[in-house]
Structure formats: structure tokens, C-alpha cells
GROMACS .gro file of C-alpha atoms in nm:
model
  302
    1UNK     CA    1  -1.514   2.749  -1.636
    2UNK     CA    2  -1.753   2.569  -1.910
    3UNK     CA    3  -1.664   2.807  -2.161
    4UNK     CA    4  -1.448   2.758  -2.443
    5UNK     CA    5  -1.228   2.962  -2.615
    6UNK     CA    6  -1.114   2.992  -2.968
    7UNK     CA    7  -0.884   3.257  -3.153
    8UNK     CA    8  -0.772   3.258  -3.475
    9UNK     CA    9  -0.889   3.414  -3.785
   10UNK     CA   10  -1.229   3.437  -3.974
   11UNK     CA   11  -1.264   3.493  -4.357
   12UNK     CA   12  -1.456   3.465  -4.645
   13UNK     CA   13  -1.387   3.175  -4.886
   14UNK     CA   14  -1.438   3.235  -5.287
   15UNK     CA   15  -1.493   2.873  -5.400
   16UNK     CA   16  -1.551   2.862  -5.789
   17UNK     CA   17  -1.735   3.183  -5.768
   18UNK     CA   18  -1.936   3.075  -5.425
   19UNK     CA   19  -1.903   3.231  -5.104
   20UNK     CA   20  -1.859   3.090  -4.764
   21UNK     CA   21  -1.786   3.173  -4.448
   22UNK     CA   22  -1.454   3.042  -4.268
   23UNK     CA   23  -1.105   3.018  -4.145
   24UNK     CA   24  -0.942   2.737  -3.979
   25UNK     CA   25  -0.959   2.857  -3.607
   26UNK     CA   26  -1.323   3.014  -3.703
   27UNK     CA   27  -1.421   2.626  -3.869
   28UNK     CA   28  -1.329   2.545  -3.496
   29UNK     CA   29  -1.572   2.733  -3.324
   30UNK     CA   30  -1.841   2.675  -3.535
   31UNK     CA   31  -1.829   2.283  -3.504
   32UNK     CA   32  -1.810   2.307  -3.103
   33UNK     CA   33  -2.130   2.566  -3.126
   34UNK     CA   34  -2.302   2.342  -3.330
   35UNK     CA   35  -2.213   2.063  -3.100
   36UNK     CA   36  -2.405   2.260  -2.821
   37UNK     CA   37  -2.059   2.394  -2.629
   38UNK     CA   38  -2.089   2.718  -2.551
   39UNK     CA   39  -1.751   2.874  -2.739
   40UNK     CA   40  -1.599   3.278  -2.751
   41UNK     CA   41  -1.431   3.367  -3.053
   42UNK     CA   42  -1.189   3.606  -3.076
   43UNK     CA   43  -1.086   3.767  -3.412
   44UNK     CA   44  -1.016   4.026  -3.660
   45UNK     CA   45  -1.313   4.094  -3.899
   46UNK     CA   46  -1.427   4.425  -3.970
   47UNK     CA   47  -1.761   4.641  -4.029
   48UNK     CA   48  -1.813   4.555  -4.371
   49UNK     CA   49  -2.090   4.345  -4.578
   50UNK     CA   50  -1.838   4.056  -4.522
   51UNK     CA   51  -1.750   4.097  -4.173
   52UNK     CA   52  -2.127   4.142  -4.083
   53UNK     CA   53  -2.210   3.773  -4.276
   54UNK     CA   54  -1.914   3.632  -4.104
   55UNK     CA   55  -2.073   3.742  -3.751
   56UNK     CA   56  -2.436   3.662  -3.845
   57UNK     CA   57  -2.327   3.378  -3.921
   58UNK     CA   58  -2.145   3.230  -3.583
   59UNK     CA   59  -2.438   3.375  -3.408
   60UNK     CA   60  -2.674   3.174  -3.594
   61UNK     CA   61  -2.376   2.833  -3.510
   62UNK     CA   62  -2.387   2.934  -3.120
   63UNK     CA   63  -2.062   3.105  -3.131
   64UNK     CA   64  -2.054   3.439  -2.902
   65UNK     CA   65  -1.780   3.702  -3.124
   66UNK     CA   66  -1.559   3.852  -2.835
   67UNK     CA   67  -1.579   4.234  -2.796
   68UNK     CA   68  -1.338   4.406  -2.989
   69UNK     CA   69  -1.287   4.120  -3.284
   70UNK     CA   70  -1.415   4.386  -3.506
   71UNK     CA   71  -1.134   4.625  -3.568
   72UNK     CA   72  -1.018   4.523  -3.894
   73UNK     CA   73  -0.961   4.777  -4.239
   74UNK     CA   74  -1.125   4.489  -4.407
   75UNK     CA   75  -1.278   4.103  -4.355
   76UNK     CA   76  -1.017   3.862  -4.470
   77UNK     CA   77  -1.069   3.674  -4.823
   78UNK     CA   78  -0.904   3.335  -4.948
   79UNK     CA   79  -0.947   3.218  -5.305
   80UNK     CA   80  -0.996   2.806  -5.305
   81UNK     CA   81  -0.850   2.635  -5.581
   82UNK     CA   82  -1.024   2.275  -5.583
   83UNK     CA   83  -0.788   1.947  -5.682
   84UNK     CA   84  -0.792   1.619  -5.757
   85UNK     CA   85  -0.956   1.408  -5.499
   86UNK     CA   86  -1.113   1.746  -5.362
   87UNK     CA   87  -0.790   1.856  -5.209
   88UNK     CA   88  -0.833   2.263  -5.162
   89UNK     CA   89  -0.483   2.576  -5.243
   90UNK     CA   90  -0.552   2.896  -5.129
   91UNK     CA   91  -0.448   3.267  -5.194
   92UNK     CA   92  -0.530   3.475  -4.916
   93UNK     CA   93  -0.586   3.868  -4.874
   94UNK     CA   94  -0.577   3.953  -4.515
   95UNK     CA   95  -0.383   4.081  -4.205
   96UNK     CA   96  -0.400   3.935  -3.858
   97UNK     CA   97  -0.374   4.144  -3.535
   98UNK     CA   98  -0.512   4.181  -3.207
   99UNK     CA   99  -0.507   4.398  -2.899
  100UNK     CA  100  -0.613   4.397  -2.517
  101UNK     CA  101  -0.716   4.085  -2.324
  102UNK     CA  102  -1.019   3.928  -2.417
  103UNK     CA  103  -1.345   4.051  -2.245
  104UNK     CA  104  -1.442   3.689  -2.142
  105UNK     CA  105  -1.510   3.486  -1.850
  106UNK     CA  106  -1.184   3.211  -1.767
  107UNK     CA  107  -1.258   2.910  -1.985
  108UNK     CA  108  -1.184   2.597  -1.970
  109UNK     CA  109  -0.979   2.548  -2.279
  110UNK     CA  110  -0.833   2.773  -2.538
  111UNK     CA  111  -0.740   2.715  -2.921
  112UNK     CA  112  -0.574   2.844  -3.169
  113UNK     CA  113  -0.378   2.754  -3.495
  114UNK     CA  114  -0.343   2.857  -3.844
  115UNK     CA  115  -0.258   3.161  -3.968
  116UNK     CA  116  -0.316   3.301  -3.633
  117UNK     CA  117  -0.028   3.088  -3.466
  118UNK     CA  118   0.226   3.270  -3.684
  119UNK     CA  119   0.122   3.568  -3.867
  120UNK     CA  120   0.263   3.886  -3.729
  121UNK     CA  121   0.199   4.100  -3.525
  122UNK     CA  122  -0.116   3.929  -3.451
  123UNK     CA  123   0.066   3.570  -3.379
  124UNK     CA  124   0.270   3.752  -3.079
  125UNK     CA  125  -0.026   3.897  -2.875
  126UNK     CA  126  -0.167   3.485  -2.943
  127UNK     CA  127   0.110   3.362  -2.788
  128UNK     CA  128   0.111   3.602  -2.506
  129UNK     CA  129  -0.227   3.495  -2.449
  130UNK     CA  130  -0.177   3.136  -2.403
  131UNK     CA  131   0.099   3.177  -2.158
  132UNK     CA  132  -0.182   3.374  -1.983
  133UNK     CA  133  -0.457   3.109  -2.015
  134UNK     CA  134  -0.259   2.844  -1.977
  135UNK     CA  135  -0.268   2.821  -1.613
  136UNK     CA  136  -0.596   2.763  -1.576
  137UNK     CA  137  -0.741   2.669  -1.902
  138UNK     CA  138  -0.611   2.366  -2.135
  139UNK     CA  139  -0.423   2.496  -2.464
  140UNK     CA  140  -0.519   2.304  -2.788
  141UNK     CA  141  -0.325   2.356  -3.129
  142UNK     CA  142  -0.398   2.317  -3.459
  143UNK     CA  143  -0.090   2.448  -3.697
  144UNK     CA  144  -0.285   2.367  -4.002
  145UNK     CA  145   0.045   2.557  -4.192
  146UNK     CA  146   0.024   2.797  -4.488
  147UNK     CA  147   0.334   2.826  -4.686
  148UNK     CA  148   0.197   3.091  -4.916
  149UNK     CA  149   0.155   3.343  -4.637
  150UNK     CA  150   0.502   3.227  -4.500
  151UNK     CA  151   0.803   3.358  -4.663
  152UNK     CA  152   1.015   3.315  -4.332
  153UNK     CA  153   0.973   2.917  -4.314
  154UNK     CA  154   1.247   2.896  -3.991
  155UNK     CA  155   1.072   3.171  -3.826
  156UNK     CA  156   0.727   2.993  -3.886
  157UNK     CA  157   0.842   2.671  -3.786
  158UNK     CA  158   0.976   2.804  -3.484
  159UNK     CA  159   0.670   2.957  -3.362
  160UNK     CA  160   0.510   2.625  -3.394
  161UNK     CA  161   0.706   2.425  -3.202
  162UNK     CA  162   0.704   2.731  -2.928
  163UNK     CA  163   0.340   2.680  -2.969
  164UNK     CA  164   0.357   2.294  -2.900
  165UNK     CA  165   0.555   2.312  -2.631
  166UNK     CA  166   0.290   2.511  -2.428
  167UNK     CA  167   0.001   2.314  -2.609
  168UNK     CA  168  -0.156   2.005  -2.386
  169UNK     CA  169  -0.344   1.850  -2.750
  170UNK     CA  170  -0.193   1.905  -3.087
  171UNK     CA  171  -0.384   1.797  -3.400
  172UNK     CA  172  -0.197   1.810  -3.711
  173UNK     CA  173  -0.162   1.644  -4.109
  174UNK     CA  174   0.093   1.441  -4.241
  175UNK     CA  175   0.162   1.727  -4.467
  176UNK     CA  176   0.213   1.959  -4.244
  177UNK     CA  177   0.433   1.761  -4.088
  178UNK     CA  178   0.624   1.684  -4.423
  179UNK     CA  179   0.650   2.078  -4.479
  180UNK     CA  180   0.741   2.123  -4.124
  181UNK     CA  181   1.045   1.855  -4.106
  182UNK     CA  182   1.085   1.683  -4.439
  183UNK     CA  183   1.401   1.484  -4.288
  184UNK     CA  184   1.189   1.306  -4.036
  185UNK     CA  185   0.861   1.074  -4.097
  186UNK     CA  186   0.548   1.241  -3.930
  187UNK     CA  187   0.517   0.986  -3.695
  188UNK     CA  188   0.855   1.057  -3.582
  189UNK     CA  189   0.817   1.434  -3.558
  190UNK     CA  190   0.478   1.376  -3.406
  191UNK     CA  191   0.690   1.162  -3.127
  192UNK     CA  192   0.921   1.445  -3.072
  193UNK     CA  193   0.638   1.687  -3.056
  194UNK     CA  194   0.520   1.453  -2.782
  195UNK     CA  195   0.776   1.463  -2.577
  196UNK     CA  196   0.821   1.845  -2.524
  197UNK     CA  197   0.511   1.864  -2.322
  198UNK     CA  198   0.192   1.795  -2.488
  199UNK     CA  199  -0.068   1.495  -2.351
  200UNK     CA  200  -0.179   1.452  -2.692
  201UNK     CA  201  -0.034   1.454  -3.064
  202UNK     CA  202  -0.278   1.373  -3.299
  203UNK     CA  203  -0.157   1.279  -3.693
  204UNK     CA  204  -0.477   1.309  -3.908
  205UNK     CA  205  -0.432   1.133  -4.300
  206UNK     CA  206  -0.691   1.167  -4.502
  207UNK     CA  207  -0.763   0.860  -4.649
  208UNK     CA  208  -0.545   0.672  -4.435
  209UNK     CA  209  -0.753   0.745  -4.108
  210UNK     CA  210  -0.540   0.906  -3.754
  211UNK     CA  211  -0.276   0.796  -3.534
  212UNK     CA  212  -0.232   1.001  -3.189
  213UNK     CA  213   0.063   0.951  -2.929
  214UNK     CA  214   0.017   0.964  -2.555
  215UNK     CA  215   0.198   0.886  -2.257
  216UNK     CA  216   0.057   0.529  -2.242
  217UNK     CA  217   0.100   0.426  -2.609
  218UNK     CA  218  -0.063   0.477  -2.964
  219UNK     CA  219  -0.394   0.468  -3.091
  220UNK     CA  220  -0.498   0.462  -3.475
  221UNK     CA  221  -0.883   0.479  -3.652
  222UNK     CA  222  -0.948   0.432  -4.008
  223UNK     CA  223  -1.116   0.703  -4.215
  224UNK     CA  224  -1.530   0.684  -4.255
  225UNK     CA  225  -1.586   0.566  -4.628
  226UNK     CA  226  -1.719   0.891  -4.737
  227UNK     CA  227  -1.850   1.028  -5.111
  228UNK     CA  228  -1.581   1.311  -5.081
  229UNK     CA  229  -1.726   1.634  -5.202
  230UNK     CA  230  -1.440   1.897  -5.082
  231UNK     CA  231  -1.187   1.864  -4.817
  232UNK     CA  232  -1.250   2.220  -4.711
  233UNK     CA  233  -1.260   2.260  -4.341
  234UNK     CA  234  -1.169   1.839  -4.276
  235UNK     CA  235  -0.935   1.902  -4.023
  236UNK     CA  236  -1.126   2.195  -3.856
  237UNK     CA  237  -1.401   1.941  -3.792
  238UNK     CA  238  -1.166   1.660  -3.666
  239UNK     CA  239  -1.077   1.946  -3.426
  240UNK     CA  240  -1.402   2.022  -3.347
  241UNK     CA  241  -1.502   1.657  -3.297
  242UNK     CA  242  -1.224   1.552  -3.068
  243UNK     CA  243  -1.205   1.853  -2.837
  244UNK     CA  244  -1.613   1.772  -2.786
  245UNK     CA  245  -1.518   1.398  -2.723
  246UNK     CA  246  -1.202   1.484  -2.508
  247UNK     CA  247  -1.480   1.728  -2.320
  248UNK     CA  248  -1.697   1.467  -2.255
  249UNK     CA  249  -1.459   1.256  -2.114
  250UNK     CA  250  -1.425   1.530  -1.847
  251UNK     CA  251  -1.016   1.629  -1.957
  252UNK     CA  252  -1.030   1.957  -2.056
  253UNK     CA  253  -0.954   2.229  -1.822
  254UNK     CA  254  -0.630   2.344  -1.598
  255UNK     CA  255  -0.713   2.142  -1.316
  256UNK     CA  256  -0.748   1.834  -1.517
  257UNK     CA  257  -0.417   1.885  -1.718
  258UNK     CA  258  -0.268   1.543  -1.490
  259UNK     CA  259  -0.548   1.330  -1.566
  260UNK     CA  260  -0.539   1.449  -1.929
  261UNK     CA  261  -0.145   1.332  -1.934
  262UNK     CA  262  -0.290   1.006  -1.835
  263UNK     CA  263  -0.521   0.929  -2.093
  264UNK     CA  264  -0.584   0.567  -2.177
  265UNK     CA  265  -0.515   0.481  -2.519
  266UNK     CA  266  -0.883   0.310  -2.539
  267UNK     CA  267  -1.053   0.669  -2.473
  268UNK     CA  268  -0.821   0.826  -2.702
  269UNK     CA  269  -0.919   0.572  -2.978
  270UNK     CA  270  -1.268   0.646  -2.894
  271UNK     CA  271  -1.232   0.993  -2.946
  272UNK     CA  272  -1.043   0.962  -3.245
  273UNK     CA  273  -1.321   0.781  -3.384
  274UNK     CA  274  -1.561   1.062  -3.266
  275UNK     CA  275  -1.364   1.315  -3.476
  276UNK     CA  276  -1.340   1.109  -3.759
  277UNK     CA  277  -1.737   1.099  -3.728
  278UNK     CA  278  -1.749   1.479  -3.744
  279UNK     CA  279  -1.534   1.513  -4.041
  280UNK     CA  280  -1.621   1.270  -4.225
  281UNK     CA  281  -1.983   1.443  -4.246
  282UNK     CA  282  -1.829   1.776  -4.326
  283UNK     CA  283  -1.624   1.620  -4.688
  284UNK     CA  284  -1.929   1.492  -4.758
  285UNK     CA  285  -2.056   1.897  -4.792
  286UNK     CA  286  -1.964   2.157  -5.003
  287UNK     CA  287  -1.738   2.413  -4.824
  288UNK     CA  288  -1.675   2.405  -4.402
  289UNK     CA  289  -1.992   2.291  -4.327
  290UNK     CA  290  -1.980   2.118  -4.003
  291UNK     CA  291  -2.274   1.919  -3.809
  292UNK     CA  292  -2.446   1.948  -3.560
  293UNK     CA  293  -2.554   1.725  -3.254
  294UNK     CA  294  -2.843   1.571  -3.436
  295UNK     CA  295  -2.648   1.485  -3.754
  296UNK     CA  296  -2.407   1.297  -3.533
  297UNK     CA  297  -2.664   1.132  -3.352
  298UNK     CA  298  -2.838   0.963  -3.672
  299UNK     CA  299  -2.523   0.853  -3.763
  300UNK     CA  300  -2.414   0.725  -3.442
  301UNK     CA  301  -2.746   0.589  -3.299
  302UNK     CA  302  -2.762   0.537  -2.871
   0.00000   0.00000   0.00000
């Protein structure tokens, strides 16, 4: 098992009349493939100009597209609306399903998040798939929430936390956490998330840097100062970044689910900081553009 793999959806984003390619889970992918893990990426795209750039372009990042990820009537848009302090909205036009088992070999982790976590019908054959996985293979989550797509906020926040309690790392905002329990502080929601099962719960905040809760205490990193140019795809890349750091530290995989529970708080610091490497570089691009290895390395020289 030295395989990743991610599912979740892959789209086309209209940024003030420019297109790129991405999708939260698909953001995912694409920063691990860059990072030169080898990553499967299961989806819903179809045969269509769109759905053939989206493809070309995971190829061209590393990223192997799982058979049968192109079924879809039509490849998923979203239309970015960009805020103050680069901030990103979006209005999405897509649908989210799957079918079969994945044509893949075991790997050694699988994520998923998004709109993919809770979307139906899609969102039930995802969570049927982690129970599968999950006895082998680490489970990573990302809920990285959607309220536009959600008009059933009990039902969505339900499938989270059934999500979290099968999940061994969660990453998630402050403001998701604010939209998913606005009578708790994220830190305290974060804690309770914690204690259903995961070895990991990772807060990012923007500007305000990470705190993550483990078993043997609390670590927190300061944001990067960074000329912000978009936020699009900041959290995908702190993903990205600490599922490579938490994979080089050997914790990723079934088998290594105890030694993952016991993570030091000193190596998660230091992989906080490695994800905050990754997306700080990627708000300092227009769109989801992650890096790669080398980009990290002449930032972080040996």
C-alpha cells in the first residue's frame, strides 16, 4: 500500500471570466501529485471539452483518474465571487454520484470532503466506501462545508460528524466550524470532534495561523506572511501539505492507525508548519495552484 486515495469532486472554476481547473477533494490530489505521491482520484466528470481539461490536467499533476470517474451528463462548474482580503463565494452547477468499487490497488490512506461528504446520492456510496477502506487504509477529512448547495443544514451536519467519527485526521476552518455549531467556539467543537475517534483535528485560520488537538496535547503555527493574491484552494493545499508531512513521518496507513493516535505534539507542530508552507505558496497564486517539490524546497532549503 503506497498509494493514495482521494474522492471527491472535480470542476471547473469561472474566476472573473478565467477558467481553472478544481474542486476541493480534486485541489487535494493535485498537491500530493505534485508533491511526488503517487495519488488515484475518483470522481464524476464527464466526456466533454471540460471534463477532458479537467483530466489532462491531473495527468499532467501526477494524479492517475480512477476508471469509471467519467460518467457524468456534464463536468461540474462553480462561479467564484472574489472578496475583500481575497476571500472566494461560490455558485455551483453540478451533481455528485458514484457507482461500483473503485478499480484500484488498497492504499494506504483515503480522503474525501466537500461537497462529496454530503451531496446525495453520491455522499452515501462515499461513506460506504470509507467503512470499506477503513480497515486497512487511514481515512482523512476535509468538510470544507457549502451552505449554498445545502438546504438540509441538520442532515449535512450530521453526515459530517458521521464522517468524523470514522475519520483518523480532520482538517477544518474556523468557519466551518462557526456554520457547523455556532453555540460552541471552534476550539471547543474541534475538542469534541476529537474525542469521537479521530488522532488528529486540525483548526486552520487564515491569518491567525492553525491549532490541531491530539491525544498528547495542542500544537499551534502562525500563518507565512504572504502577498495574498486569492484564497482559492488555501485549505486544499494545507491538506495536501500535511497529509505529505504526516506521510513522511511514516503514520499513514491501517497498520499504523496506533502510532498515529500517539503522535507527539512536536511532529504535529512540524507538520503543521509544513502545511502552512504549502499554502501559503498557493494564496500567493491566482486560482488552486499548488506547488510542487521544488517550490517547497527553495523555500525551505536542506
Amino acid at each position: 500500500m503506497t498509494r493514495a486515495l482521494v474522492i471527491g469532486e472535480s470542476l471547473i472554476d469561472i474566476v472573473g471570466g478565467d477558467e481553472h481547473v478544481g474542486g476541493s477533494p480534486l485541489n487535494v490530489a493535485v498537491g500530493l501529485g505534485r508533491l511526488g505521491r503517487d495519488v488515484d482520484f475518483l470522481t464524476h466528470i464527464a466526456d466533454d471539452p471540460p471534463g477532458r481539461r479537467v483530466a489532462e490536467y491531473l495527468k499532467q499533476s501526477g494524479v492517475q483518474l480512477v476508471p469509471g470517474s467519467v460518467t457524468a451528463a456534464r463536468t461540474p462548474t462553480a462561479v467564484a465571487e472574489i472578496g475583500a482580503g481575497g476571500s472566494a463565494t461560490y455558485t455551483f452547477d453540478l451533481q455528485w454520484q458514484l457507482s461500483g468499487t473503485p478499480e484500484v490497488a488498497p492504499p494506504l490512506f483515503v480522503h474525501t470532503g466537500s461537497i462529496a461528504a454530503v451531496r446525495e446520492p453520491g455522499c452515501l456510496a462515499v461513506a460506504a466506501l470509507l467503512d470499506t477502506y477503513r480497515v486497512s487504509a487511514t481515512v482523512t477529512l476535509d468538510p470544507n462545508v457549502r451552505p449554498s448547495l445545502s438546504p438540509d443544514s441538520d442532515l449535512v451536519r450530521r453526515r459530517i460528524e458521521h464522517l468524523v467519527e470514522r475519520a483518523d485526521v480532520v482538517k477544518v476552518s474556523d468557519e466551518d466550524l462557526a456554520w457547523i455549531d455556532p453555540e460552541r467556539a471552534p476550539e471547543q467543537t474541534a475538542r469534541a470532534w476529537l474525542a469521537l475517534g479521530p488522532a488528529v483535528v486540525a483548526v486552520t485560520m487564515g491569518a491567525r495561523g492553525c491549532r490541531a488537538f491530539c491525544a498528547s496535547g495542542e500544537a499551534h503555527v502562525s500563518a507565512r506572511p504572504v502577498r495574498v493574491v486569492d484564497t482559492i484552494g488555501a485549505g486544499d493545499a494545507f491538506m495536501a501539505g500535511l497529509l505529505d508531512a504526516l506521510w513522511d513521518l511514516n503514520l499513514l496507513g491501517g497498520d499504523r492507525r496506533a502510532a498515529l493516535a500517539r503522535i507527539r505534539v512536536d511532529e504535529l507542530t512540524s507538520a503543521l508548519q509544513a502545511a502552512g508552507l504549502v499554502s501559503a505558496l498557493t494564496v500567493g497564486r491566482a486560482g488552486a495552484d499548488l506547488p510542487d517539490r521544488a517550490a517547497l524546497r527553495a523555500e525551505r532549503p536542506t
